[in-house]
PDB file of C-alpha atoms in Angstrom:
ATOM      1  CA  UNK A 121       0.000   0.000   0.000  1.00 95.00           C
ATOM      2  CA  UNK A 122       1.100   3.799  -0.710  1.00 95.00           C
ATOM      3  CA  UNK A 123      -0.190   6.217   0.913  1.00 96.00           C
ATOM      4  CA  UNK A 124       1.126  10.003   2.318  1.00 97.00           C
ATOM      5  CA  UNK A 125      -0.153  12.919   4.207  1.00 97.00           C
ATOM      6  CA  UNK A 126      -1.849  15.557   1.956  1.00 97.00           C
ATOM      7  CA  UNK A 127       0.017  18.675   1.902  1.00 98.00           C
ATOM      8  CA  UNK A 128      -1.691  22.053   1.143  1.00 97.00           C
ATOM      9  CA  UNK A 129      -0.770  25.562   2.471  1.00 98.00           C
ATOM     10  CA  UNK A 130      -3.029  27.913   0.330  1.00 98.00           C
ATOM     11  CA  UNK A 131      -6.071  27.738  -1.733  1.00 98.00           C
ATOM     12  CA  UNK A 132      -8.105  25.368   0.480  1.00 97.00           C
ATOM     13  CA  UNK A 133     -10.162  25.660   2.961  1.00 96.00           C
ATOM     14  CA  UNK A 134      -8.821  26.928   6.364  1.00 95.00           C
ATOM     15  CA  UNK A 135      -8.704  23.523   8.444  1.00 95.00           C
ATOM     16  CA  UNK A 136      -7.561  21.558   5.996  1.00 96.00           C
ATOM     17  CA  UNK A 137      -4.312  23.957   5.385  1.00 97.00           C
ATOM     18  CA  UNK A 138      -0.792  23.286   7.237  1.00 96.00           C
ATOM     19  CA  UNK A 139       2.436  24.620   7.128  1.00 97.00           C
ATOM     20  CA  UNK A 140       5.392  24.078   5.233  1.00 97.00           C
ATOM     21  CA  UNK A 141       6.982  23.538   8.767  1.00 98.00           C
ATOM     22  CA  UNK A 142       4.563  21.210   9.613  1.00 97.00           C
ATOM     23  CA  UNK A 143       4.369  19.126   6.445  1.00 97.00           C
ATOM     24  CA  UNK A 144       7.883  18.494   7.031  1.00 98.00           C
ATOM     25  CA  UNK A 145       7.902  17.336  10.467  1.00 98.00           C
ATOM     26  CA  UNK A 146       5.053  15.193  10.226  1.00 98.00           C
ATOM     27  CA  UNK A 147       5.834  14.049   6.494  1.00 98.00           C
ATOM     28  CA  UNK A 148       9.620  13.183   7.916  1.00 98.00           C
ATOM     29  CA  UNK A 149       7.657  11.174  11.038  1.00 98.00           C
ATOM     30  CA  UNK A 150       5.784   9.503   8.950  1.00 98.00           C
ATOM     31  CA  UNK A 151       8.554   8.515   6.660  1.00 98.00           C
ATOM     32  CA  UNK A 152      10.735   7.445   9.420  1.00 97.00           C
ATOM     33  CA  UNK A 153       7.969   5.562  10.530  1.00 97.00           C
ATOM     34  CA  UNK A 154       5.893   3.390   8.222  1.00 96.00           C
ATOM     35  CA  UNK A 155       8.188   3.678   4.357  1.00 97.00           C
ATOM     36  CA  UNK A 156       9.493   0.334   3.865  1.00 96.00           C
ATOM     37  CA  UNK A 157       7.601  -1.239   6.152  1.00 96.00           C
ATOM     38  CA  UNK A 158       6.219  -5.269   5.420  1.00 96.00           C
ATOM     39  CA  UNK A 159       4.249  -3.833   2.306  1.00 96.00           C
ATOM     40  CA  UNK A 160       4.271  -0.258   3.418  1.00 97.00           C
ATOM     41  CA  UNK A 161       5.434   2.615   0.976  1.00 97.00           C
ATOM     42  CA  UNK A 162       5.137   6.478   1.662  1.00 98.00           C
ATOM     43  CA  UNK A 163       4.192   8.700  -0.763  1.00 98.00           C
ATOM     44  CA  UNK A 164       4.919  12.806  -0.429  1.00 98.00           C
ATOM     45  CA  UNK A 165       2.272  14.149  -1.360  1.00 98.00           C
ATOM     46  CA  UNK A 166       1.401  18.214  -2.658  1.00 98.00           C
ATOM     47  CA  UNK A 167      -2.533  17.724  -3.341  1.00 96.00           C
ATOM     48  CA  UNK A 168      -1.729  19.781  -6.322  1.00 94.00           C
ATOM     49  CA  UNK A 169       0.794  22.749  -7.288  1.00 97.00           C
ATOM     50  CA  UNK A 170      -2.569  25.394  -6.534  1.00 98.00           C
ATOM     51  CA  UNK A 171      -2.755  24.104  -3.270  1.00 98.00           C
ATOM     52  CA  UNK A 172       1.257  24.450  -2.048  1.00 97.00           C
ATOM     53  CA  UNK A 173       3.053  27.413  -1.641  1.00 98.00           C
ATOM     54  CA  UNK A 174       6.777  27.998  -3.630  1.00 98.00           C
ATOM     55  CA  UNK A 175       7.906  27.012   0.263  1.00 98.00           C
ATOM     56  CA  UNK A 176       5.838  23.795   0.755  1.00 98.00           C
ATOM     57  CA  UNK A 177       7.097  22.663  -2.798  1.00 98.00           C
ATOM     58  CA  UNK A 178      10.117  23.458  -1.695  1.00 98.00           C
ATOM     59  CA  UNK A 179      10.027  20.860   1.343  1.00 98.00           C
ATOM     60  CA  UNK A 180       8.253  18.375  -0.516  1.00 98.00           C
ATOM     61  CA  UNK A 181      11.432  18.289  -2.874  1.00 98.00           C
ATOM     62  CA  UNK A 182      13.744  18.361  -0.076  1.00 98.00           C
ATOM     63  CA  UNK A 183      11.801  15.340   1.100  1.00 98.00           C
ATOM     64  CA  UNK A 184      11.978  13.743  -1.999  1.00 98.00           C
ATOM     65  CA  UNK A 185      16.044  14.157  -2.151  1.00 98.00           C
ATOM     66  CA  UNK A 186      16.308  12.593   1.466  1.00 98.00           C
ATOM     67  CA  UNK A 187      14.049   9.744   0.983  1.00 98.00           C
ATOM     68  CA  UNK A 188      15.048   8.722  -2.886  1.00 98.00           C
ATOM     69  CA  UNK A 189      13.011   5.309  -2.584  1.00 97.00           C
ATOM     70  CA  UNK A 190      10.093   7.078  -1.373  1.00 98.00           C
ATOM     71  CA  UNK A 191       6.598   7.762  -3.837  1.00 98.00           C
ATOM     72  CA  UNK A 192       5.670  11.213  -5.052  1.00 98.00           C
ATOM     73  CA  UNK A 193       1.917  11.487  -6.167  1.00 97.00           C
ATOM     74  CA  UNK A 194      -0.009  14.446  -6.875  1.00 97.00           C
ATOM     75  CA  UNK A 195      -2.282  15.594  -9.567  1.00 94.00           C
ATOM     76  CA  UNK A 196      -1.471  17.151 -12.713  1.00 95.00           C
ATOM     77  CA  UNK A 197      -3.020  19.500 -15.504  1.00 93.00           C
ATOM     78  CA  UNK A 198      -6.396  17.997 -15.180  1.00 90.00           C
ATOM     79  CA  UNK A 199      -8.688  20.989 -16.378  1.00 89.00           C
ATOM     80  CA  UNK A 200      -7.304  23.653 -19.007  1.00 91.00           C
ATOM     81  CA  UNK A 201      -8.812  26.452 -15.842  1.00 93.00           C
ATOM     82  CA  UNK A 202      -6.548  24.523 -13.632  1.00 94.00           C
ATOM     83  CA  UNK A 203      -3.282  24.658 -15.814  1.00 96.00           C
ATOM     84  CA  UNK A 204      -4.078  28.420 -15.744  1.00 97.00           C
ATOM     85  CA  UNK A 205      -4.514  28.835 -12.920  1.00 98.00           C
ATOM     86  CA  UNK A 206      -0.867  26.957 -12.277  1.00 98.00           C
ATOM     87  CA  UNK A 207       0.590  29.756 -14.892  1.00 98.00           C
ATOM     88  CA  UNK A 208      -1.066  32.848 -12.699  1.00 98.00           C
ATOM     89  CA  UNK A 209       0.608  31.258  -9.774  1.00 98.00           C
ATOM     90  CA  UNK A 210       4.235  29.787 -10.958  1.00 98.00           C
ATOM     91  CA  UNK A 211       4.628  32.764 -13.921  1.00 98.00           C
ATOM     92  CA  UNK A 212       8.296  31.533 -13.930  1.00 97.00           C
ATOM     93  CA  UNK A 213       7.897  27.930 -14.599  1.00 98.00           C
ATOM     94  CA  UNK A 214       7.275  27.179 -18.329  1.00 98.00           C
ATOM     95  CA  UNK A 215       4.403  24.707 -17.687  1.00 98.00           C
ATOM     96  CA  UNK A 216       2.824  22.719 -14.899  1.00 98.00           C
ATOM     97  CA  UNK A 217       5.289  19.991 -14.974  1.00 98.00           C
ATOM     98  CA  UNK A 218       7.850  22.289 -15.088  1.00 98.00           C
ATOM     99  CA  UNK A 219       6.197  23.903 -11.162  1.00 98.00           C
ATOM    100  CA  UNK A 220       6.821  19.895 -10.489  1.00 98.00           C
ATOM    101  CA  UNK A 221      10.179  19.608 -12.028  1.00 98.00           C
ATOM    102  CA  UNK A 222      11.701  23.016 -10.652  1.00 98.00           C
ATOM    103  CA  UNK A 223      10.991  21.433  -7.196  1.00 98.00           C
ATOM    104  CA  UNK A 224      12.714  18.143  -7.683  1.00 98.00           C
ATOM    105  CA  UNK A 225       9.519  16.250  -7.304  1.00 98.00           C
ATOM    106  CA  UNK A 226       9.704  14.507 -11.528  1.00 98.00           C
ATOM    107  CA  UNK A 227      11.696  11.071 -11.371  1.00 97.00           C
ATOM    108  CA  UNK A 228      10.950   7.744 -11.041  1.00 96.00           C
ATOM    109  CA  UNK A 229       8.421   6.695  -8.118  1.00 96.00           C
ATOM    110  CA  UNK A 230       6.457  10.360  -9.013  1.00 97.00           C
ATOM    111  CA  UNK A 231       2.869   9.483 -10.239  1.00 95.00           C
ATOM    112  CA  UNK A 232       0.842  11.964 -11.558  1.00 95.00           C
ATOM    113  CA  UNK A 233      -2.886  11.601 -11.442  1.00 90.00           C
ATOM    114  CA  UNK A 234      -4.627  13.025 -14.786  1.00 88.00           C
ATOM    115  CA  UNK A 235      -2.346  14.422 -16.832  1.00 88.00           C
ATOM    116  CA  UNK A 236      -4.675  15.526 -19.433  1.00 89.00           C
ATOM    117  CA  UNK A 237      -3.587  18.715 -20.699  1.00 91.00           C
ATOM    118  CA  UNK A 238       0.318  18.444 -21.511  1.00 91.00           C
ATOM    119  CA  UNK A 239       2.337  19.371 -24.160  1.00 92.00           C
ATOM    120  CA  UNK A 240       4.203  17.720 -26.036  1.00 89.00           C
ATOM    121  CA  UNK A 241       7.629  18.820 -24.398  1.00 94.00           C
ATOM    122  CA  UNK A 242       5.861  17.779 -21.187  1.00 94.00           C
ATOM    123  CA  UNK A 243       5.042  14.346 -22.317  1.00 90.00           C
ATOM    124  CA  UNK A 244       8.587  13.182 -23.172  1.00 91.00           C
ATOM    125  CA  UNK A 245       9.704  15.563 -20.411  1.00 95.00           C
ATOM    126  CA  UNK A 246       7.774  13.211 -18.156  1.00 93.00           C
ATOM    127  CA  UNK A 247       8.705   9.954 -20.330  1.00 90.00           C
ATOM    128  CA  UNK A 248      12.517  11.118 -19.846  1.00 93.00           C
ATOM    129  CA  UNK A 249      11.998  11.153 -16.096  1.00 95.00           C
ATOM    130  CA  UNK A 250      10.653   7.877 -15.526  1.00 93.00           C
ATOM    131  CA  UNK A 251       7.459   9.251 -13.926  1.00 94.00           C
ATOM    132  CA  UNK A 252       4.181   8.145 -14.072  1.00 91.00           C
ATOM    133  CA  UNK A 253       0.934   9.130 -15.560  1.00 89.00           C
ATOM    134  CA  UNK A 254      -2.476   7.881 -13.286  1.00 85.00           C
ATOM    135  CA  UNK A 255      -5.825   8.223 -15.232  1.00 76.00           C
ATOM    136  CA  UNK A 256      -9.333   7.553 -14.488  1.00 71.00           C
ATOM    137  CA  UNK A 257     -11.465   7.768 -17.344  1.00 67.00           C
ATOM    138  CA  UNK A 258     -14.680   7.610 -15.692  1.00 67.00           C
ATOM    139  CA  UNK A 259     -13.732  10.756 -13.054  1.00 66.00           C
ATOM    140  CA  UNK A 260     -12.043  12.387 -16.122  1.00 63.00           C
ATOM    141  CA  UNK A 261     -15.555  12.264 -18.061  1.00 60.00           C
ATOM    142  CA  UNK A 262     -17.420  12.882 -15.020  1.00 59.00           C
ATOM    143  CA  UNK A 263     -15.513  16.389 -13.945  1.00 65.00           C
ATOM    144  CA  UNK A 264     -15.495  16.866 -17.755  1.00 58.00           C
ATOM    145  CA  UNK A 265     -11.699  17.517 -17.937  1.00 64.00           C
ATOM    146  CA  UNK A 266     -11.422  15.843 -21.013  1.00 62.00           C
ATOM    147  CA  UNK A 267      -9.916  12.223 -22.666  1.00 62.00           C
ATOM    148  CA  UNK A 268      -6.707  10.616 -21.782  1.00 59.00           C
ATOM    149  CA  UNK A 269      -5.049   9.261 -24.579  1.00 61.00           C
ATOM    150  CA  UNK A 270      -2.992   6.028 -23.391  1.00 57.00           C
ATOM    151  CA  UNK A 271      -2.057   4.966 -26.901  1.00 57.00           C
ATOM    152  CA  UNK A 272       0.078   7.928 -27.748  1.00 55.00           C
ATOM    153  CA  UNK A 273       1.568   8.273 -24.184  1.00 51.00           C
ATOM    154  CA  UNK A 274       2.665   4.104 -24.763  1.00 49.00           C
ATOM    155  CA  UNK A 275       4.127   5.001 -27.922  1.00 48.00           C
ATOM    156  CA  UNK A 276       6.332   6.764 -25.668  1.00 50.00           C
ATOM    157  CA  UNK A 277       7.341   4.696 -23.599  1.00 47.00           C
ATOM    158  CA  UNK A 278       5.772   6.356 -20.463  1.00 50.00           C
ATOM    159  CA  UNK A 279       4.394   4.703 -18.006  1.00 50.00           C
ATOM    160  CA  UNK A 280       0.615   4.351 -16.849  1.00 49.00           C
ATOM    161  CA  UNK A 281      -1.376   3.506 -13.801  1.00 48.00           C
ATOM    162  CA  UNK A 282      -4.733   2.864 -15.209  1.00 46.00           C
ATOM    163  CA  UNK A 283      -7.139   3.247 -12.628  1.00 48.00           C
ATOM    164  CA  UNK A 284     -10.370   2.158 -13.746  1.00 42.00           C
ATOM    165  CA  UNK A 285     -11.206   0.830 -10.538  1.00 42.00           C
ATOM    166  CA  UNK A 286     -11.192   3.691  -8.850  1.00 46.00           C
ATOM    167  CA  UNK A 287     -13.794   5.446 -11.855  1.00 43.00           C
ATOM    168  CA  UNK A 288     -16.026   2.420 -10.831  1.00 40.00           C
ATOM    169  CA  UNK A 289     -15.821   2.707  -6.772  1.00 41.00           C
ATOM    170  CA  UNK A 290     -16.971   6.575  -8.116  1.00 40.00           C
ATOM    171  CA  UNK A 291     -20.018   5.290 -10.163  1.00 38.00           C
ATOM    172  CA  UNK A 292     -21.052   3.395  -8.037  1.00 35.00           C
ATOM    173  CA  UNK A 293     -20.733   6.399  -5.099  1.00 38.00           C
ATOM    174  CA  UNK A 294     -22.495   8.811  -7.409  1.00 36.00           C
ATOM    175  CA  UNK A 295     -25.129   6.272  -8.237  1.00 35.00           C
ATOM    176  CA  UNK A 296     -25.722   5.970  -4.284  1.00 34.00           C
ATOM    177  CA  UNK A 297     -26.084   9.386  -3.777  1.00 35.00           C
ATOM    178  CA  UNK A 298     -27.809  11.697  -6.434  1.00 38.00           C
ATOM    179  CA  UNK A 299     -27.076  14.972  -6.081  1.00 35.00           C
TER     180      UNK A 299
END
């Protein structure tokens, strides 16, 4: 199993929101604690470059350097607002991989949930770097972010985490509670 604490410092709401202080003590803890363990893997984990400040990326990368064999997973370009919304906030960084990359957080063991709206410099980029692409077709349509195309990214050589699964537990939850 993978799993991380969620780390957000802006752009969410109040009690949900940490520190870059405290992401790193507790993300370090947790490290320390349960990565490696029996069948037990850490991931560090930025919800998503809107939600961390140029400071909590900043940890999160200087968590990935210290614990190389630990996961990385966040989500990536899923709505063409969102990738915007990445450019108002990182004007500096050429794209929304590159917020990722500039932080040390693209490399093998990184897993990227959605990864819709990429370029084609940030597809091989992302091919180069051994990372992973996630996608969920069914929350892709749902959200209406738009298709994934697996074929093309294959081509490439990058590699996928299909998680179909997942789209189903999320039918089945919206199917059990209409809005």
């Amino acid at each position: 199993m993978i799993a991380g604490k969620v780390m957000m410092d802006r752009n969410a709401p109040e009690g949900l929101c940490d520190s870059p202080e405290r992401s790193d003590r507790e993300s370090r803890a947790l490290l320390e604690r349960w990565h490696g363990k029996d069948r037990l893997h850490y991931a560090i984990t930025p919800r998503f470059a809107v939600t961390s400040s140029e400071a909590q990326l900043r940890i999160a990368g200087r968590l990935a350097q210290d614990f190389p064999d630990a996961f990385i997973h966040s989500h990536l370009a899923e709505t063409r607002g969102e990738v915007a919304w990445v450019r108002e906030l990182f004007p500096s960084s050429r794209s929304y991989l590159d917020v990722y990359d500039g932080y040390g957080l693209l490399r093998e063991r990184a897993i990227y949930a959605h990864c819709i709206h990429l370029d084609a410099q940030d597809r091989a980029r992302m091919a180069e770097s051994g990372a992973a692409a996630a996608f969920c077709p069914t929350s892709n349509l749902y959200l209406g972010s738009g298709l994934f195309d697996p074929r093309r990214r294959r081509r490439r050589r990058h590699a996928l985490l299909d998680r179909h699964r997942c789209g189903r537990r999320q039918q089945l939850q919206h199917a059990s509670h209409p809005r």
